[in-house]
GROMACS .gro file of C-alpha atoms in nm:
model
  466
    1MET     CA    1  13.071   4.433   7.502
    2ASP     CA    2  13.071   4.518   7.169
    3ASN     CA    3  12.908   4.302   6.886
    4THR     CA    4  13.252   4.159   6.773
    5ALA     CA    5  13.423   4.074   7.099
    6SER     CA    6  13.079   3.898   7.190
    7ASP     CA    7  13.102   3.710   6.886
    8ASN     CA    8  13.459   3.624   6.933
    9ALA     CA    9  13.400   3.499   7.300
   10TYR     CA   10  13.106   3.315   7.205
   11LEU     CA   11  13.282   3.153   6.926
   12LYS     CA   12  13.560   3.069   7.137
   13ALA     CA   13  13.299   2.917   7.412
   14VAL     CA   14  13.172   2.710   7.146
   15ARG     CA   15  13.501   2.571   7.076
   16ASP     CA   16  13.564   2.504   7.446
   17LEU     CA   17  13.202   2.343   7.469
   18ASN     CA   18  13.263   2.126   7.172
   19GLY     CA   19  13.586   1.995   7.295
   20LEU     CA   20  13.412   1.800   7.578
   21GLN     CA   21  13.283   1.444   7.549
   22THR     CA   22  12.943   1.413   7.358
   23ASN     CA   23  12.602   1.254   7.408
   24HIS     CA   24  12.701   1.003   7.193
   25GLN     CA   25  13.033   0.915   7.352
   26ILE     CA   26  12.884   0.920   7.700
   27LEU     CA   27  12.618   0.658   7.579
   28GLU     CA   28  12.873   0.420   7.460
   29GLN     CA   29  13.059   0.464   7.796
   30ILE     CA   30  12.740   0.352   7.991
   31LYS     CA   31  12.701   0.057   7.755
   32ALA     CA   32  13.046  -0.033   7.822
   33SER     CA   33  13.037   0.007   8.185
   34GLY     CA   34  12.714  -0.197   8.223
   35GLY     CA   35  12.538   0.102   8.412
   36ARG     CA   36  12.808   0.175   8.690
   37ILE     CA   37  12.834   0.513   8.505
   38ASN     CA   38  12.490   0.592   8.537
   39GLU     CA   39  12.457   0.510   8.926
   40ASN     CA   40  12.739   0.767   8.997
   41SER     CA   41  12.592   1.025   8.765
   42LEU     CA   42  12.381   1.220   9.023
   43PRO     CA   43  12.587   1.214   9.310
   44GLU     CA   44  12.876   1.311   9.069
   45PHE     CA   45  12.625   1.619   8.970
   46GLY     CA   46  12.567   1.732   9.297
   47ALA     CA   47  12.914   1.812   9.322
   48PHE     CA   48  12.938   1.978   9.012
   49ILE     CA   49  12.640   2.198   9.141
   50GLU     CA   50  12.859   2.261   9.472
   51LYS     CA   51  13.163   2.376   9.281
   52LEU     CA   52  12.922   2.631   9.083
   53GLY     CA   53  12.882   2.790   9.436
   54HIS     CA   54  12.475   2.627   9.445
   55GLN     CA   55  12.357   2.388   9.682
   56VAL     CA   56  12.111   2.099   9.491
   57GLU     CA   57  11.848   2.247   9.742
   58ASP     CA   58  11.856   2.604   9.534
   59LEU     CA   59  11.726   2.429   9.236
   60ASN     CA   60  11.412   2.372   9.414
   61ARG     CA   61  11.329   2.746   9.436
   62LEU     CA   62  11.327   2.732   9.049
   63ASN     CA   63  10.963   2.581   9.037
   64VAL     CA   64  11.076   2.341   8.769
   65ILE     CA   65  10.844   2.163   8.544
   66HIS     CA   66  11.018   1.832   8.421
   67VAL     CA   67  10.932   1.688   8.141
   68THR     CA   68  11.052   1.350   7.973
   69GLY     CA   69  10.947   1.101   7.703
   70THR     CA   70  11.069   0.951   7.402
   71LYS     CA   71  10.877   1.188   7.144
   72GLY     CA   72  10.672   1.471   7.181
   73LYS     CA   73  10.883   1.613   7.502
   74GLY     CA   74  11.011   1.892   7.343
   75SER     CA   75  10.683   2.019   7.161
   76THR     CA   76  10.530   1.996   7.539
   77CYS     CA   77  10.783   2.244   7.668
   78ALA     CA   78  10.740   2.444   7.389
   79PHE     CA   79  10.361   2.476   7.471
   80ILE     CA   80  10.411   2.533   7.841
   81GLN     CA   81  10.665   2.810   7.781
   82SER     CA   82  10.428   3.010   7.532
   83MET     CA   83  10.115   2.921   7.783
   84LEU     CA   84  10.280   3.041   8.111
   85SER     CA   85  10.403   3.373   7.922
   86HIS     CA   86  10.028   3.462   7.860
   87LEU     CA   87   9.941   3.406   8.212
   88PRO     CA   88   9.737   3.687   8.375
   89GLY     CA   89   9.875   3.879   8.641
   90ARG     CA   90  10.278   3.964   8.714
   91PRO     CA   91  10.458   3.906   8.421
   92LEU     CA   92  10.662   3.560   8.428
   93LYS     CA   93  11.036   3.526   8.377
   94ILE     CA   94  11.041   3.192   8.227
   95GLY     CA   95  11.343   2.978   8.176
   96LEU     CA   96  11.365   2.657   7.930
   97PHE     CA   97  11.628   2.416   7.895
   98THR     CA   98  11.592   2.191   7.566
   99SER     CA   99  11.805   1.968   7.366
  100PRO     CA  100  11.931   1.960   7.087
  101HIS     CA  101  11.986   2.295   6.932
  102LEU     CA  102  11.915   2.321   6.554
  103ILE     CA  103  12.154   2.600   6.416
  104GLU     CA  104  12.359   2.776   6.754
  105VAL     CA  105  12.404   2.618   7.085
  106ARG     CA  106  12.269   2.878   7.293
  107GLU     CA  107  11.891   2.799   7.139
  108ARG     CA  108  11.891   2.507   7.435
  109ILE     CA  109  11.912   2.823   7.730
  110GLN     CA  110  11.613   3.044   7.678
  111ILE     CA  111  11.445   3.292   7.897
  112ASN     CA  112  11.119   3.454   7.795
  113GLY     CA  113  11.106   3.249   7.503
  114GLN     CA  114  11.443   3.395   7.340
  115PRO     CA  115  11.763   3.225   7.355
  116LEU     CA  116  12.065   3.383   7.589
  117SER     CA  117  12.232   3.624   7.361
  118ARG     CA  118  12.579   3.560   7.236
  119ALA     CA  119  12.729   3.754   7.519
  120GLU     CA  120  12.492   3.628   7.793
  121PHE     CA  121  12.603   3.268   7.705
  122ALA     CA  122  12.976   3.345   7.694
  123LYS     CA  123  12.937   3.508   8.026
  124TYR     CA  124  12.760   3.237   8.211
  125PHE     CA  125  12.937   2.972   7.958
  126TYR     CA  126  13.294   3.048   8.101
  127GLN     CA  127  13.115   3.126   8.480
  128THR     CA  128  13.042   2.750   8.475
  129TYR     CA  129  13.369   2.614   8.307
  130ASP     CA  130  13.627   2.806   8.506
  131ARG     CA  131  13.440   2.729   8.861
  132LEU     CA  132  13.432   2.355   8.719
  133LYS     CA  133  13.844   2.348   8.626
  134ALA     CA  134  13.880   2.339   8.992
  135PRO     CA  135  13.923   1.970   9.181
  136LEU     CA  136  13.583   1.837   9.295
  137PRO     CA  137  13.508   1.843   9.644
  138ALA     CA  138  13.707   1.593   9.860
  139LEU     CA  139  13.360   1.482  10.049
  140ARG     CA  140  13.238   1.365   9.710
  141LYS     CA  141  13.325   0.986   9.602
  142VAL     CA  142  13.485   1.002   9.246
  143THR     CA  143  13.496   0.668   9.042
  144GLU     CA  144  13.804   0.579   8.811
  145GLU     CA  145  13.516   0.639   8.524
  146SER     CA  146  13.433   1.021   8.650
  147PRO     CA  147  13.552   1.289   8.472
  148GLN     CA  148  13.705   1.592   8.609
  149MET     CA  149  13.472   1.810   8.344
  150PRO     CA  150  13.106   1.720   8.294
  151MET     CA  151  13.066   1.593   7.936
  152TYR     CA  152  12.870   1.805   7.664
  153PHE     CA  153  12.502   1.775   7.792
  154ARG     CA  154  12.597   1.743   8.149
  155PHE     CA  155  12.772   2.056   8.121
  156LEU     CA  156  12.481   2.263   7.950
  157THR     CA  157  12.222   2.153   8.189
  158LEU     CA  158  12.495   2.277   8.508
  159MET     CA  159  12.501   2.623   8.306
  160ALA     CA  160  12.114   2.601   8.251
  161TYR     CA  161  12.072   2.560   8.626
  162HIS     CA  162  12.349   2.819   8.708
  163THR     CA  163  12.185   3.081   8.469
  164PHE     CA  164  11.805   3.064   8.575
  165LEU     CA  165  11.951   3.099   8.949
  166ALA     CA  166  12.139   3.385   8.851
  167GLU     CA  167  11.892   3.510   8.628
  168ASN     CA  168  11.615   3.458   8.898
  169VAL     CA  169  11.369   3.267   8.691
  170ASP     CA  170  11.000   3.190   8.824
  171VAL     CA  171  10.991   2.885   8.668
  172ALA     CA  172  11.212   2.669   8.487
  173ILE     CA  173  11.117   2.428   8.202
  174MET     CA  174  11.367   2.136   8.206
  175GLU     CA  175  11.354   1.885   7.922
  176VAL     CA  176  11.532   1.577   8.003
  177GLY     CA  177  11.810   1.490   7.780
  178VAL     CA  178  11.817   1.098   7.774
  179GLY     CA  179  11.565   0.853   7.991
  180GLY     CA  180  11.489   1.036   8.345
  181GLU     CA  181  11.633   0.823   8.648
  182TYR     CA  182  11.996   0.909   8.575
  183ASP     CA  183  11.922   1.235   8.347
  184SER     CA  184  12.122   1.537   8.480
  185THR     CA  185  11.835   1.744   8.484
  186ASN     CA  186  11.687   1.521   8.758
  187VAL     CA  187  11.937   1.627   9.010
  188VAL     CA  188  11.622   1.892   9.118
  189ARG     CA  189  11.455   1.711   9.424
  190GLN     CA  190  11.121   1.873   9.448
  191PRO     CA  191  11.018   2.012   9.091
  192SER     CA  192  10.653   2.144   9.092
  193VAL     CA  193  10.548   1.886   8.866
  194CYS     CA  194  10.655   1.620   8.614
  195GLY     CA  195  10.519   1.509   8.288
  196ILE     CA  196  10.603   1.221   8.107
  197ALA     CA  197  10.524   1.234   7.721
  198SER     CA  198  10.448   0.956   7.466
  199LEU     CA  199  10.686   0.654   7.523
  200GLY     CA  200  10.860   0.466   7.260
  201ILE     CA  201  11.175   0.269   7.188
  202ASP     CA  202  11.460   0.479   7.135
  203HIS     CA  203  11.838   0.462   7.324
  204GLN     CA  204  11.803   0.090   7.375
  205GLY     CA  205  12.220   0.035   7.493
  206ALA     CA  206  12.141   0.310   7.755
  207LEU     CA  207  11.763   0.249   7.867
  208GLY     CA  208  11.670  -0.119   7.761
  209THR     CA  209  11.545  -0.288   7.462
  210THR     CA  210  11.174  -0.343   7.566
  211ILE     CA  211  10.907  -0.014   7.659
  212GLU     CA  212  10.908  -0.152   8.037
  213GLU     CA  213  11.239  -0.095   8.062
  214ILE     CA  214  11.243   0.224   7.906
  215ALA     CA  215  10.957   0.346   8.104
  216TRP     CA  216  11.119   0.262   8.414
  217HIS     CA  217  11.397   0.500   8.327
  218LYS     CA  218  11.156   0.785   8.201
  219ALA     CA  219  10.973   0.721   8.548
  220GLY     CA  220  11.254   0.790   8.735
  221ILE     CA  221  11.160   1.150   8.728
  222ILE     CA  222  10.878   1.113   8.975
  223LYS     CA  223  10.948   1.248   9.305
  224LYS     CA  224  10.795   1.210   9.672
  225GLY     CA  225  10.470   1.427   9.698
  226VAL     CA  226  10.501   1.586   9.346
  227PRO     CA  227  10.215   1.548   9.089
  228VAL     CA  228  10.274   1.370   8.752
  229PHE     CA  229  10.087   1.343   8.464
  230THR     CA  230  10.122   1.146   8.154
  231VAL     CA  231   9.958   1.042   7.832
  232ASP     CA  232   9.820   0.755   7.660
  233GLN     CA  233  10.081   0.457   7.691
  234PRO     CA  234  10.085   0.089   7.629
  235GLU     CA  235   9.938  -0.059   7.963
  236SER     CA  236  10.260  -0.236   8.031
  237ALA     CA  237  10.433   0.105   8.008
  238LEU     CA  238  10.131   0.238   8.229
  239ASN     CA  239  10.164  -0.002   8.497
  240VAL     CA  240  10.575   0.080   8.556
  241ILE     CA  241  10.481   0.430   8.561
  242ARG     CA  242  10.202   0.392   8.840
  243ALA     CA  243  10.450   0.141   9.002
  244ARG     CA  244  10.722   0.401   9.013
  245ALA     CA  245  10.469   0.654   9.148
  246VAL     CA  246  10.404   0.432   9.447
  247GLU     CA  247  10.774   0.343   9.533
  248ARG     CA  248  10.852   0.709   9.492
  249GLN     CA  249  10.525   0.813   9.749
  250ALA     CA  250  10.414   1.050   9.449
  251PRO     CA  251  10.027   1.103   9.376
  252GLU     CA  252   9.821   0.817   9.129
  253PRO     CA  253   9.996   0.948   8.787
  254THR     CA  254   9.712   1.133   8.577
  255VAL     CA  255   9.652   1.021   8.226
  256VAL     CA  256   9.547   1.309   8.011
  257SER     CA  257   9.335   1.282   7.655
  258PRO     CA  258   9.452   1.467   7.336
  259LEU     CA  259   9.275   1.792   7.279
  260SER     CA  260   8.999   1.799   7.040
  261ALA     CA  261   9.061   1.877   6.656
  262ASP     CA  262   8.868   2.268   6.746
  263VAL     CA  263   9.150   2.381   6.984
  264GLY     CA  264   9.399   2.559   6.759
  265LEU     CA  265   9.785   2.475   6.774
  266GLY     CA  266  10.056   2.683   6.663
  267ILE     CA  267  10.274   2.357   6.604
  268ALA     CA  268  10.114   2.146   6.339
  269GLY     CA  269  10.021   1.782   6.305
  270ASP     CA  270   9.761   1.599   6.501
  271HIS     CA  271   9.985   1.406   6.713
  272GLN     CA  272  10.060   1.792   6.889
  273ARG     CA  273   9.722   1.741   7.049
  274THR     CA  274   9.840   1.496   7.267
  275ASN     CA  275  10.172   1.696   7.318
  276ALA     CA  276   9.926   2.023   7.378
  277ALA     CA  277   9.751   1.826   7.646
  278LEU     CA  278   9.998   1.713   7.853
  279ALA     CA  279  10.129   2.057   7.850
  280VAL     CA  280   9.800   2.205   7.976
  281ALA     CA  281   9.798   1.958   8.278
  282LEU     CA  282  10.084   2.090   8.367
  283CYS     CA  283  10.045   2.437   8.352
  284ARG     CA  284   9.735   2.409   8.539
  285GLU     CA  285   9.870   2.203   8.800
  286TRP     CA  286  10.209   2.451   8.792
  287ALA     CA  287   9.932   2.758   8.842
  288ARG     CA  288   9.746   2.612   9.106
  289LYS     CA  289  10.036   2.518   9.329
  290GLN     CA  290  10.143   2.910   9.288
  291GLY     CA  291   9.843   3.008   9.390
  292VAL     CA  292   9.740   3.152   9.043
  293SER     CA  293   9.392   3.133   8.889
  294THR     CA  294   9.354   2.997   8.529
  295THR     CA  295   9.113   3.062   8.257
  296ASP     CA  296   9.084   2.925   7.936
  297ALA     CA  297   9.186   3.235   7.751
  298TRP     CA  298   9.552   3.229   7.849
  299ILE     CA  299   9.533   2.862   7.758
  300THR     CA  300   9.386   2.938   7.434
  301GLN     CA  301   9.603   3.177   7.314
  302GLY     CA  302   9.919   3.008   7.448
  303LEU     CA  303   9.835   2.702   7.239
  304ALA     CA  304   9.781   2.896   6.950
  305GLU     CA  305  10.073   3.109   6.943
  306ALA     CA  306  10.316   2.860   7.040
  307ARG     CA  307  10.584   2.769   6.821
  308TRP     CA  308  10.882   2.505   6.775
  309PRO     CA  309  11.109   2.531   6.477
  310GLY     CA  310  11.222   2.202   6.299
  311ARG     CA  311  10.886   2.021   6.413
  312SER     CA  312  10.641   1.989   6.167
  313GLN     CA  313  10.751   2.360   6.010
  314THR     CA  314  10.704   2.469   5.677
  315PHE     CA  315  10.880   2.743   5.486
  316SER     CA  316  10.995   2.898   5.164
  317SER     CA  317  11.319   3.091   5.104
  318PRO     CA  318  11.260   3.428   4.944
  319ARG     CA  319  11.535   3.302   4.713
  320HIS     CA  320  11.384   2.997   4.588
  321PRO     CA  321  10.983   3.078   4.633
  322ASN     CA  322  10.899   2.758   4.421
  323ILE     CA  323  11.059   2.524   4.687
  324THR     CA  324  10.832   2.462   4.979
  325TRP     CA  325  11.001   2.301   5.253
  326TYR     CA  326  10.871   2.025   5.518
  327VAL     CA  327  11.139   1.978   5.823
  328ASP     CA  328  11.094   1.755   6.092
  329GLY     CA  329  11.313   1.601   6.338
  330ALA     CA  330  11.129   1.305   6.362
  331HIS     CA  331  11.383   0.965   6.466
  332THR     CA  332  11.156   0.703   6.578
  333ALA     CA  333  10.960   0.486   6.426
  334GLU     CA  334  10.660   0.637   6.610
  335SER     CA  335  10.753   0.994   6.545
  336MET     CA  336  10.832   0.948   6.184
  337ALA     CA  337  10.511   0.786   6.143
  338ALA     CA  338  10.358   1.115   6.265
  339CYS     CA  339  10.557   1.284   6.032
  340ALA     CA  340  10.480   1.097   5.718
  341ALA     CA  341  10.098   1.154   5.785
  342TRP     CA  342  10.163   1.524   5.806
  343PHE     CA  343  10.369   1.548   5.494
  344ALA     CA  344  10.096   1.332   5.334
  345GLY     CA  345   9.826   1.561   5.443
  346ALA     CA  346   9.978   1.888   5.364
  347SER     CA  347  10.187   1.831   5.047
  348SER     CA  348  10.183   1.742   4.716
  349SER     CA  349  10.334   1.567   4.386
  350PRO     CA  350  10.645   1.651   4.296
  351SER     CA  351  10.808   1.583   4.636
  352VAL     CA  352  11.188   1.504   4.721
  353LEU     CA  353  11.320   1.343   5.015
  354LEU     CA  354  11.628   1.472   5.224
  355PHE     CA  355  11.731   1.259   5.489
  356ASN     CA  356  11.998   1.147   5.751
  357ALA     CA  357  11.937   0.922   6.025
  358ALA     CA  358  12.202   0.988   6.318
  359HIS     CA  359  12.481   0.724   6.377
  360ASN     CA  360  12.309   0.538   6.672
  361ARG     CA  361  11.963   0.526   6.492
  362SER     CA  362  11.785   0.281   6.238
  363ALA     CA  363  11.774   0.418   5.877
  364GLN     CA  364  11.638   0.100   5.801
  365ALA     CA  365  11.330   0.116   6.031
  366LEU     CA  366  11.266   0.509   5.971
  367LEU     CA  367  11.277   0.484   5.582
  368ALA     CA  368  11.046   0.171   5.597
  369VAL     CA  369  10.784   0.394   5.768
  370LEU     CA  370  10.824   0.652   5.522
  371SER     CA  371  10.746   0.402   5.239
  372ALA     CA  372  10.453   0.224   5.434
  373ARG     CA  373  10.297   0.564   5.504
  374GLY     CA  374  10.286   0.589   5.105
  375CYS     CA  375  10.537   0.852   5.072
  376ASP     CA  376  10.625   0.886   4.718
  377PHE     CA  377  10.920   1.098   4.600
  378VAL     CA  378  11.060   1.192   4.267
  379GLU     CA  379  11.428   1.182   4.442
  380ALA     CA  380  11.579   1.071   4.754
  381VAL     CA  381  11.882   1.304   4.866
  382PHE     CA  382  12.091   1.190   5.176
  383CYS     CA  383  12.372   1.354   5.336
  384PRO     CA  384  12.569   1.283   5.683
  385ASN     CA  385  12.500   1.538   5.962
  386LEU     CA  386  12.798   1.783   5.858
  387SER     CA  387  12.781   2.135   5.819
  388ARG     CA  388  12.979   2.413   5.808
  389ARG     CA  389  12.858   2.601   6.139
  390ALA     CA  390  13.098   2.481   6.431
  391ASP     CA  391  12.786   2.471   6.640
  392SER     CA  392  12.616   2.200   6.454
  393THR     CA  393  12.931   1.965   6.412
  394ASN     CA  394  13.011   1.646   6.563
  395PHE     CA  395  13.386   1.654   6.582
  396THR     CA  396  13.360   1.269   6.714
  397VAL     CA  397  13.205   1.077   6.358
  398LEU     CA  398  13.468   1.022   6.097
  399ASN     CA  399  13.341   1.196   5.781
  400ASP     CA  400  13.401   0.834   5.584
  401ALA     CA  401  13.224   0.628   5.805
  402GLU     CA  402  12.909   0.892   5.793
  403LEU     CA  403  12.923   0.891   5.404
  404ALA     CA  404  12.943   0.516   5.419
  405GLN     CA  405  12.611   0.483   5.637
  406GLN     CA  406  12.457   0.746   5.365
  407ASN     CA  407  12.523   0.496   5.104
  408ASP     CA  408  12.340   0.208   5.289
  409SER     CA  409  12.046   0.416   5.354
  410ALA     CA  410  12.027   0.506   4.978
  411ARG     CA  411  12.033   0.138   4.870
  412ILE     CA  412  11.815   0.063   5.145
  413TRP     CA  413  11.551   0.334   4.982
  414ALA     CA  414  11.602   0.179   4.610
  415THR     CA  415  11.464  -0.139   4.744
  416HIS     CA  416  11.145   0.042   4.884
  417SER     CA  417  11.118   0.258   4.578
  418PRO     CA  418  11.325   0.100   4.298
  419HIS     CA  419  11.183   0.421   4.061
  420CYS     CA  420  11.322   0.693   4.265
  421LYS     CA  421  11.670   0.835   4.187
  422THR     CA  422  11.877   0.856   4.500
  423THR     CA  423  12.164   1.090   4.539
  424VAL     CA  424  12.444   1.097   4.826
  425LEU     CA  425  12.637   1.437   4.911
  426PRO     CA  426  12.876   1.537   5.160
  427THR     CA  427  12.734   1.786   5.357
  428ILE     CA  428  12.388   1.903   5.448
  429ASP     CA  429  12.485   2.262   5.284
  430ASP     CA  430  12.559   2.077   4.954
  431ALA     CA  431  12.237   1.869   4.988
  432VAL     CA  432  12.045   2.168   5.001
  433ALA     CA  433  12.240   2.366   4.707
  434TYR     CA  434  12.162   2.067   4.515
  435ILE     CA  435  11.782   2.052   4.570
  436GLU     CA  436  11.779   2.469   4.487
  437ALA     CA  437  12.001   2.423   4.184
  438THR     CA  438  11.794   2.101   4.065
  439TYR     CA  439  11.429   2.179   4.145
  440ALA     CA  440  11.381   2.576   4.157
  441ALA     CA  441  11.208   2.614   3.832
  442LYS     CA  442  10.898   2.463   3.926
  443PRO     CA  443  10.684   2.445   4.235
  444VAL     CA  444  10.836   2.121   4.423
  445TYR     CA  445  10.784   2.009   4.811
  446VAL     CA  446  11.086   1.876   4.989
  447LEU     CA  447  11.069   1.668   5.307
  448ALA     CA  448  11.373   1.684   5.539
  449THR     CA  449  11.360   1.467   5.839
  450GLY     CA  450  11.504   1.222   6.033
  451SER     CA  451  11.722   1.377   6.269
  452LEU     CA  452  11.719   1.716   6.412
  453HIS     CA  453  12.050   1.777   6.319
  454LEU     CA  454  11.970   1.761   5.973
  455VAL     CA  455  11.677   1.964   6.029
  456GLY     CA  456  11.891   2.234   6.195
  457GLY     CA  457  12.126   2.224   5.898
  458VAL     CA  458  11.875   2.300   5.659
  459LEU     CA  459  11.699   2.581   5.831
  460ASP     CA  460  12.016   2.715   5.839
  461ALA     CA  461  12.133   2.681   5.473
  462ALA     CA  462  11.802   2.749   5.327
  463LYS     CA  463  11.649   2.998   5.537
  464GLY     CA  464  11.916   3.145   5.752
  465SER     CA  465  11.793   3.123   6.080
  466ILE     CA  466  11.534   2.907   6.306
   0.00000   0.00000   0.00000
């Protein structure tokens, strides 16, 4: 397939994918159903696996490293991928499934640290899409709420599992989408090892409003006889995790401590030492179960060379070298506190804020954290999560509603920083262009945060790549 043909096939796949239900829609349905959709999700997902020509048991041979958490689970997966790529002996074929993407949806499914090519994405997309269009197997119970086609995230999970089986990967690193107990990645019955990153309050409508309820969902990835590792959590959350391990007949969860400051990390921020420690524990256990001897050398090199775009990332564009961008997809109060500490320690005045909180996040809480952490800006720019790329656009949210939310955010920020200028613009592209036109003449530091979708749009508009 030549480049033009593969590009056209890829863009058609993106259009078809964007026609499926989004995560936001499914979360709203879960809230409205009182949890009934959740209860049916994994049996339903097993039927989808069978429609692709696989058995659920086939997933066990992927030697899955399953990672959940509220914050840091993506970075943990990135550290794991990097370390395993340096494991001594026969080179591994490493599958990685994460979300969300920053610029192109194919970033979510990677092999050996590289996103699927456009041609590969289109091939595996339509293998998945066409097989799923057939009726569900009659032996599977389908409720009135059950879709004949899985929604956006579940479709991509199916596609990832199908791709990794077809590509015969040695290991599949699977990042949970939302929660764990009912998440589509949790269809795997015998992963090699499970990890639970830092917990916090998020997705309350689907997971509950307390840390204990959220811990219950996250700990749902624990399986019988499978080792589980976690990081320091609130004691009440740890108690839930331990109880679920007993319930599932799993080993006692191991709590790891952050790595020391002298360990070099390829992903910036002190908070990454916690994520890296979890990744090291998961890698060591995976290697042990595979009968691979481990040394500090491959761990040290893997940690130092790890990359995770959009998280504690700094760059300057050759077009506008005076502008230094600091981008971080922080979207919870805890992750925003870590982002603010990172930015305050790495930048200086003058600085500009570019902010967006997704429609189901609390902009007020996130902006309060930025203010409380002493972040001082000469201007704060707000925009919806809208860009000109089809991969990034959420077609289910009205532009007027998005713009109204940004005006609300600007008013909230004005209460925290009344002397700071605020500007609201209709798209990410417009916001980046405005900042470049206004501040390119002298050195300036720009923090873009609040949403990974925003960060992806900024990387695309200001940098042109991830």
